[in-house]
Structure formats: structure tokens, C-alpha cells
Amino acid sequence: MITLSIIKADTGGFVGHTAVHPRLMAEARREIERAKSSGLLIDGHVDSCGDDISLIMTHTYGQEAGLIHSFAWDTFQATTHLAKELGLYGAGQDLLSDAFSGNLRGMGPGYAELEFEERPSEPVLCFLADKTEPGAWNLPLYKMFADPSNTAGLVIDEKMHAGFAFEVYDLREDRRIVFDCPADLYDMLMYIGAPSRYVIRGVRSKTLGTTAAATSTQRLSLIAGRYVGKDDPVLIVRCQSGLPAVGEALEPFAFAYSVAGCMRGSHHAPFMPVSVGQAHPSRFDGPPRVVALGFQIKDGRLLGPRDMFDDPAFDGARRQAVEVMDYLRRHGPFEPHRLPLEDLEYTTMTSLTARLAHRWTPITTEVATPVGG
């Protein structure tokens, strides 16, 4: 069995929240090479989206492995130390604990992991996002694995026709449910259509009995009890041979759909698919970006990556994102650009509510005396 892990963290932004400094990337790559040389990792790759470093690793230790998570934690500690030396913005902001405690759950860094038997040909897409939240994957995962208008294989591929099982997390109540699709599709849509709370954690093929996709579900604000930065999620999708084709897995991103995040994590904005070289949100900390790195895995080795959104076929989505961003920015501090109040729990709203509580008075039902009466 092979495990593919993506573990990411913002350990310091290069010019605000826009990018990762080259020296931090070099430090992370040195750590990956050391881990490969020591035999901890089969292979590894370091990349970034916005101000987040992502460690993409193959190994044989399984999911939630202490050795792998400890290695990632130490790597992020090293890049944090360097970020402080360089005076980078928000150095170590995703590291919410002083010491490692077995695995990364609840410690800040986000991670998605898949354990699987490697097929003769194993194409995998690794999606990295910046300036948005884990629920940003809900719409594309629905389209990839449950929408025949997006994925023709659901109709014409015998191995896909039975459908997929979706594991959904309720991030506020810390509970989970599995939806059997297509039978449970309408029920599932009621929940995953609210992506700030309900997040698709993983997708499993009912015919093949194997996991096809995994996401990071960590919400920094729910862990820390305050706003410390957006979650910047990652996603792994296995493709072909009874799973969505690579083109079917990329197709949902031809639409610049709206996600939560952007400036101070408090606004709706279009999700822009970009090449790695354009994954640096700057205008109003947006539009939120997503990159897609394609790999072939052979004997645990990562062949790649291919920069899948470095393709003029996605130019339309990029133009659409710019137009939608213009439209939403003109709303200023009003919804629907700004998130609803219930999603601003960890901004100034909490202190503002307490400070103004004494100024609110009941609305009376008395009939006002007419002027001059």
C-alpha cells in the first residue's frame, strides 16, 4: 500500500499574504531531500499556492502517521524560523501549538491523505488553494463524482455507473455522515450546499471499493477560537480506470464559482484556476486561487508535476473571475460580497456585539403620535 500525503501551512508571507519567499521553498526542499535519503519518504515534492507551502509526499506509513506528521511539523518549524529572520508577514501563523503531539490534528497545518494499492497506471491530481476554506471543494467534487453533465463516465463507464459514496463532515458539531449516491444525492446536496459548515471529506468508489478523493477539512478559526488566517485547503483526486478521467476532474474549474475567503477571510469571491506562476492573490487578497498539479505515480515515485491549469482552455474561467470580482467589489461592505454575520464570528463582530449591547432597545408597538397632533 502507498500513502500519498499533502501537508500544507502558511509559515510566513512574502509581501503580505501573496507568496512564499524562495528561501522558505528551498529550505522545505532540502528537508524533503533529507527525508528521501533517510528512507522516511519514497518521494516528495514541494510547491506553493499563495503564501502556503505544500509538502506532497509518498510513503508506506499510512494515514495520520506520526513519523510523517512530525517530519512536516519540523519542516514548518524550520521555515518559520527562517521567516522570522527575514521579517516575513505572519511568520508561523498556521502553527497553533508550541510542541508536536503525535499527529497534526488540531495543530494548524492542513492535510489530505490517501492510502491505496497502486494501479499499473496511477494518475493523480493534487489541487492546492489559497484564500478560501475547505468547503470550496464541495461543488467540484459533486460535479466530478455525481453530476453526469460534467462526468460522462457516470453514464457510460460500467465501473462508475453504480456511483460513489461521499463522506461529509459537520465541522461545527464534529460529526460525520456517508451519503450513498446517486440514491442519496438530493439529501446530500441540502448539506454540501452550505460549505462553510458541511464539507466533503472523501469520496469512495462503490464498484472498486477504493477511495478516489480526499480533502483537508481543518478550520483554523474553529481550532484557534479566533481568526488567524484562511484555511487554504488541499485536495487529492485519483483518476481514470473506473474513476473520473483527468479531463472530467478538471472540468468543474472551467467555471469561476463563488467561494468564501478573499480579504480577511470575510468575503465571497470567484475561484480562479491558474498556473503555478500566477498563484499569487494580490487584489483585495484575491481572487482566491487554485492550482492543479498532475502526477503519475509508479512504485511510489512521483513523475511530474504537470501544471494542469497552464492551459488556454481555462482562460474563459480566468476572465470570468476578473469580471465577477469587479462586480462583487462594488458592493463594498455589503452582502453578498461580505460574508453573512453568522460567518464573521471570529472578526470584530463578537466584540462589537458586546460593546453595543446596552444601546439596543426593544421595538415598541405603540402608535406614534402624529406630528402636530
PDB file of C-alpha atoms in Angstrom, residues 183-297:
ATOM      1  CA  ALA A 183     -29.629   7.351  -4.227  1.00  0.00           C
ATOM      2  CA  ASP A 184     -28.859   9.964  -1.543  1.00  0.00           C
ATOM      3  CA  LEU A 185     -27.900  12.742  -3.935  1.00  0.00           C
ATOM      4  CA  TYR A 186     -30.714  15.189  -3.176  1.00  0.00           C
ATOM      5  CA  ASP A 187     -30.267  14.679   0.564  1.00  0.00           C
ATOM      6  CA  MET A 188     -26.531  15.306   0.265  1.00  0.00           C
ATOM      7  CA  LEU A 189     -26.983  18.489  -1.753  1.00  0.00           C
ATOM      8  CA  MET A 190     -29.030  20.005   1.063  1.00  0.00           C
ATOM      9  CA  TYR A 191     -25.943  19.788   3.272  1.00  0.00           C
ATOM     10  CA  ILE A 192     -22.960  20.323   0.979  1.00  0.00           C
ATOM     11  CA  GLY A 193     -24.670  23.396  -0.474  1.00  0.00           C
ATOM     12  CA  ALA A 194     -23.725  25.024   2.867  1.00  0.00           C
ATOM     13  CA  PRO A 195     -19.925  24.688   2.526  1.00  0.00           C
ATOM     14  CA  SER A 196     -18.993  26.861   5.493  1.00  0.00           C
ATOM     15  CA  ARG A 197     -20.278  24.088   7.775  1.00  0.00           C
ATOM     16  CA  TYR A 198     -20.622  20.840   5.797  1.00  0.00           C
ATOM     17  CA  VAL A 199     -17.518  19.650   3.947  1.00  0.00           C
ATOM     18  CA  ILE A 200     -16.888  16.613   1.765  1.00  0.00           C
ATOM     19  CA  ARG A 201     -14.047  14.737   3.463  1.00  0.00           C
ATOM     20  CA  GLY A 202     -13.628  11.898   0.970  1.00  0.00           C
ATOM     21  CA  VAL A 203     -15.173  10.025  -1.947  1.00  0.00           C
ATOM     22  CA  ARG A 204     -15.137   6.249  -2.432  1.00  0.00           C
ATOM     23  CA  SER A 205     -15.940   4.134  -5.489  1.00  0.00           C
ATOM     24  CA  LYS A 206     -18.740   1.682  -4.729  1.00  0.00           C
ATOM     25  CA  THR A 207     -17.679  -0.638  -7.564  1.00  0.00           C
ATOM     26  CA  LEU A 208     -13.922  -0.632  -6.979  1.00  0.00           C
ATOM     27  CA  GLY A 209     -14.119  -0.311  -3.198  1.00  0.00           C
ATOM     28  CA  THR A 210     -11.282   2.204  -3.196  1.00  0.00           C
ATOM     29  CA  THR A 211     -11.005   5.812  -2.087  1.00  0.00           C
ATOM     30  CA  ALA A 212     -10.941   8.203  -5.028  1.00  0.00           C
ATOM     31  CA  ALA A 213     -10.579  11.614  -3.364  1.00  0.00           C
ATOM     32  CA  ALA A 214      -9.569  13.155  -0.051  1.00  0.00           C
ATOM     33  CA  THR A 215      -9.649  16.732   1.204  1.00  0.00           C
ATOM     34  CA  SER A 216      -8.257  18.732   4.077  1.00  0.00           C
ATOM     35  CA  THR A 217     -11.046  19.706   6.476  1.00  0.00           C
ATOM     36  CA  GLN A 218      -9.164  21.754   9.083  1.00  0.00           C
ATOM     37  CA  ARG A 219     -10.818  25.091  10.014  1.00  0.00           C
ATOM     38  CA  LEU A 220      -8.231  27.337  11.657  1.00  0.00           C
ATOM     39  CA  SER A 221     -10.807  29.618  13.269  1.00  0.00           C
ATOM     40  CA  LEU A 222     -12.633  26.677  14.859  1.00  0.00           C
ATOM     41  CA  ILE A 223      -9.327  25.342  16.206  1.00  0.00           C
ATOM     42  CA  ALA A 224      -7.919  28.628  17.472  1.00  0.00           C
ATOM     43  CA  GLY A 225     -11.161  30.310  18.569  1.00  0.00           C
ATOM     44  CA  ARG A 226     -10.202  33.409  16.608  1.00  0.00           C
ATOM     45  CA  TYR A 227      -9.412  34.435  13.050  1.00  0.00           C
ATOM     46  CA  VAL A 228      -5.791  33.537  12.297  1.00  0.00           C
ATOM     47  CA  GLY A 229      -5.961  33.203   8.516  1.00  0.00           C
ATOM     48  CA  LYS A 230      -7.997  31.340   5.950  1.00  0.00           C
ATOM     49  CA  ASP A 231      -7.708  27.581   5.752  1.00  0.00           C
ATOM     50  CA  ASP A 232      -6.305  27.313   2.203  1.00  0.00           C
ATOM     51  CA  PRO A 233      -7.374  23.700   1.593  1.00  0.00           C
ATOM     52  CA  VAL A 234      -5.827  20.921  -0.476  1.00  0.00           C
ATOM     53  CA  LEU A 235      -7.451  18.078  -2.413  1.00  0.00           C
ATOM     54  CA  ILE A 236      -6.235  14.760  -3.870  1.00  0.00           C
ATOM     55  CA  VAL A 237      -8.144  13.119  -6.748  1.00  0.00           C
ATOM     56  CA  ARG A 238      -7.207   9.787  -8.328  1.00  0.00           C
ATOM     57  CA  CYS A 239      -8.219   9.493 -11.982  1.00  0.00           C
ATOM     58  CA  GLN A 240      -9.005   7.062 -14.828  1.00  0.00           C
ATOM     59  CA  SER A 241      -9.835   3.313 -14.887  1.00  0.00           C
ATOM     60  CA  GLY A 242     -13.216   3.416 -13.141  1.00  0.00           C
ATOM     61  CA  LEU A 243     -12.653   6.880 -11.701  1.00  0.00           C
ATOM     62  CA  PRO A 244     -13.205  10.254 -13.383  1.00  0.00           C
ATOM     63  CA  ALA A 245     -10.899  10.931 -16.311  1.00  0.00           C
ATOM     64  CA  VAL A 246      -8.338  13.687 -15.808  1.00  0.00           C
ATOM     65  CA  GLY A 247     -10.395  15.957 -18.067  1.00  0.00           C
ATOM     66  CA  GLU A 248     -13.563  15.233 -16.079  1.00  0.00           C
ATOM     67  CA  ALA A 249     -11.795  16.056 -12.800  1.00  0.00           C
ATOM     68  CA  LEU A 250     -10.567  19.378 -14.215  1.00  0.00           C
ATOM     69  CA  GLU A 251     -13.824  20.375 -15.926  1.00  0.00           C
ATOM     70  CA  PRO A 252     -15.575  21.891 -12.841  1.00  0.00           C
ATOM     71  CA  PHE A 253     -12.876  24.552 -12.649  1.00  0.00           C
ATOM     72  CA  ALA A 254     -13.799  25.918 -16.088  1.00  0.00           C
ATOM     73  CA  PHE A 255     -16.440  27.839 -14.096  1.00  0.00           C
ATOM     74  CA  ALA A 256     -15.206  30.522 -11.686  1.00  0.00           C
ATOM     75  CA  TYR A 257     -17.704  29.644  -8.968  1.00  0.00           C
ATOM     76  CA  SER A 258     -18.006  31.670  -5.779  1.00  0.00           C
ATOM     77  CA  VAL A 259     -16.184  30.692  -2.594  1.00  0.00           C
ATOM     78  CA  ALA A 260     -15.746  32.221   0.854  1.00  0.00           C
ATOM     79  CA  GLY A 261     -12.412  33.796   1.717  1.00  0.00           C
ATOM     80  CA  CYS A 262     -10.570  36.615  -0.043  1.00  0.00           C
ATOM     81  CA  MET A 263      -9.744  39.694   2.082  1.00  0.00           C
ATOM     82  CA  ARG A 264      -9.505  38.809   5.802  1.00  0.00           C
ATOM     83  CA  GLY A 265     -11.352  35.580   5.024  1.00  0.00           C
ATOM     84  CA  SER A 266     -14.606  37.518   5.169  1.00  0.00           C
ATOM     85  CA  HIS A 267     -15.835  37.853   1.589  1.00  0.00           C
ATOM     86  CA  HIS A 268     -17.289  35.890  -1.282  1.00  0.00           C
ATOM     87  CA  ALA A 269     -15.175  35.920  -4.422  1.00  0.00           C
ATOM     88  CA  PRO A 270     -14.702  33.850  -7.596  1.00  0.00           C
ATOM     89  CA  PHE A 271     -12.352  30.846  -7.521  1.00  0.00           C
ATOM     90  CA  MET A 272      -9.731  31.384 -10.231  1.00  0.00           C
ATOM     91  CA  PRO A 273      -7.890  28.371 -11.761  1.00  0.00           C
ATOM     92  CA  VAL A 274      -4.313  29.436 -12.535  1.00  0.00           C
ATOM     93  CA  SER A 275      -0.872  28.142 -13.375  1.00  0.00           C
ATOM     94  CA  VAL A 276       1.625  27.922 -10.541  1.00  0.00           C
ATOM     95  CA  GLY A 277       3.292  31.107 -11.738  1.00  0.00           C
ATOM     96  CA  GLN A 278       0.032  33.054 -11.328  1.00  0.00           C
ATOM     97  CA  ALA A 279      -0.926  31.644  -7.920  1.00  0.00           C
ATOM     98  CA  HIS A 280      -0.269  34.855  -6.001  1.00  0.00           C
ATOM     99  CA  PRO A 281      -3.506  36.620  -4.971  1.00  0.00           C
ATOM    100  CA  SER A 282      -2.909  40.338  -4.593  1.00  0.00           C
ATOM    101  CA  ARG A 283      -6.041  42.341  -5.454  1.00  0.00           C
ATOM    102  CA  PHE A 284      -8.087  42.502  -2.224  1.00  0.00           C
ATOM    103  CA  ASP A 285      -6.288  39.259  -1.340  1.00  0.00           C
ATOM    104  CA  GLY A 286      -7.928  37.649  -4.322  1.00  0.00           C
ATOM    105  CA  PRO A 287      -9.457  36.359  -6.345  1.00  0.00           C
ATOM    106  CA  PRO A 288      -8.888  33.102  -4.434  1.00  0.00           C
ATOM    107  CA  ARG A 289      -6.625  30.822  -6.464  1.00  0.00           C
ATOM    108  CA  VAL A 290      -6.460  27.112  -7.230  1.00  0.00           C
ATOM    109  CA  VAL A 291      -3.645  25.233  -8.947  1.00  0.00           C
ATOM    110  CA  ALA A 292      -3.729  21.638 -10.183  1.00  0.00           C
ATOM    111  CA  LEU A 293      -0.548  19.566 -10.163  1.00  0.00           C
ATOM    112  CA  GLY A 294      -0.706  16.326 -12.136  1.00  0.00           C
ATOM    113  CA  PHE A 295       1.455  13.319 -11.283  1.00  0.00           C
ATOM    114  CA  GLN A 296       1.864   9.754 -12.432  1.00  0.00           C
ATOM    115  CA  ILE A 297       2.817   7.538  -9.503  1.00  0.00           C
TER     116      ILE A 297
END
